[in-house]
Amino acid sequence: MDWCEKWRLAGLAIGLAPFVLALFAGTAAARWPRRFLAGAALAAAAVVVTFAATRPASLILWNGLRPAICDRMD
């Protein structure tokens, strides 16, 4: 696996982090049927917070570092 592929995977992982976190948070909170709305709210909050926290890093990896590394390898 070359550096270009590693940067692509890192950008993908950071980009998918909000959705994975929301899946786990929603699943954990929804185990209590009476608190389904609380679980949905927790999952939505987890998506928003994690997306806001990871989006700059994902953009830097995907739009900044990846082309700089991958274009030199072609």
XYZ file of C-alpha atoms in Angstrom:
74
model
C 0.000 0.000 0.000
C 1.544 3.285 -1.075
C 1.210 6.687 0.604
C -1.466 7.807 -1.828
C -3.710 4.919 -0.849
C -3.077 5.556 2.855
C -4.150 9.203 2.513
C -7.291 8.152 0.670
C -8.198 5.686 3.411
C -7.486 8.249 6.143
C -9.745 10.796 4.456
C -12.474 8.199 4.045
C -12.233 7.145 7.696
C -12.440 10.716 8.952
C -15.319 11.464 6.605
C -17.309 8.453 7.807
C -16.604 8.991 11.520
C -19.770 11.040 12.233
C -22.033 8.379 10.795
C -20.322 5.513 12.610
C -20.457 7.434 15.894
C -24.141 8.170 15.364
C -24.831 4.510 14.657
C -23.208 3.440 17.932
C -24.770 6.254 19.960
C -28.215 5.653 18.531
C -27.967 1.907 19.028
C -26.820 2.293 22.628
C -29.536 4.789 23.496
C -32.290 2.960 21.618
C -31.833 -0.167 23.707
C -34.338 1.420 26.044
C -37.599 1.545 24.039
C -39.056 4.346 26.136
C -36.091 6.499 25.360
C -36.148 6.110 21.610
C -36.504 9.855 21.048
C -33.603 10.473 23.397
C -31.568 8.001 21.374
C -32.507 9.698 18.128
C -31.602 13.097 19.576
C -28.300 11.742 20.873
C -27.507 10.235 17.486
C -28.340 13.492 15.693
C -26.213 15.482 18.131
C -23.350 13.029 17.701
C -23.497 13.430 13.925
C -23.500 17.223 14.085
C -20.706 17.502 16.653
C -18.463 14.890 15.074
C -19.085 16.204 11.568
C -18.180 19.734 12.673
C -15.054 18.457 14.411
C -13.801 16.170 11.651
C -14.809 18.049 8.497
C -11.836 20.448 8.469
C -9.390 17.565 8.904
C -11.149 15.572 6.202
C -11.003 18.499 3.785
C -7.334 19.086 4.533
C -6.526 15.422 3.946
C -8.667 15.059 0.850
C -8.147 18.404 -0.889
C -4.750 19.469 0.407
C -2.373 16.670 1.252
C -3.744 13.906 -0.952
C -3.254 15.717 -4.271
C 0.171 16.914 -3.181
C 1.234 13.341 -2.464
C -0.691 11.475 -5.151
C 0.076 13.831 -8.034
C 3.789 13.425 -7.446
C 3.467 9.650 -7.609
C 1.888 9.553 -11.067
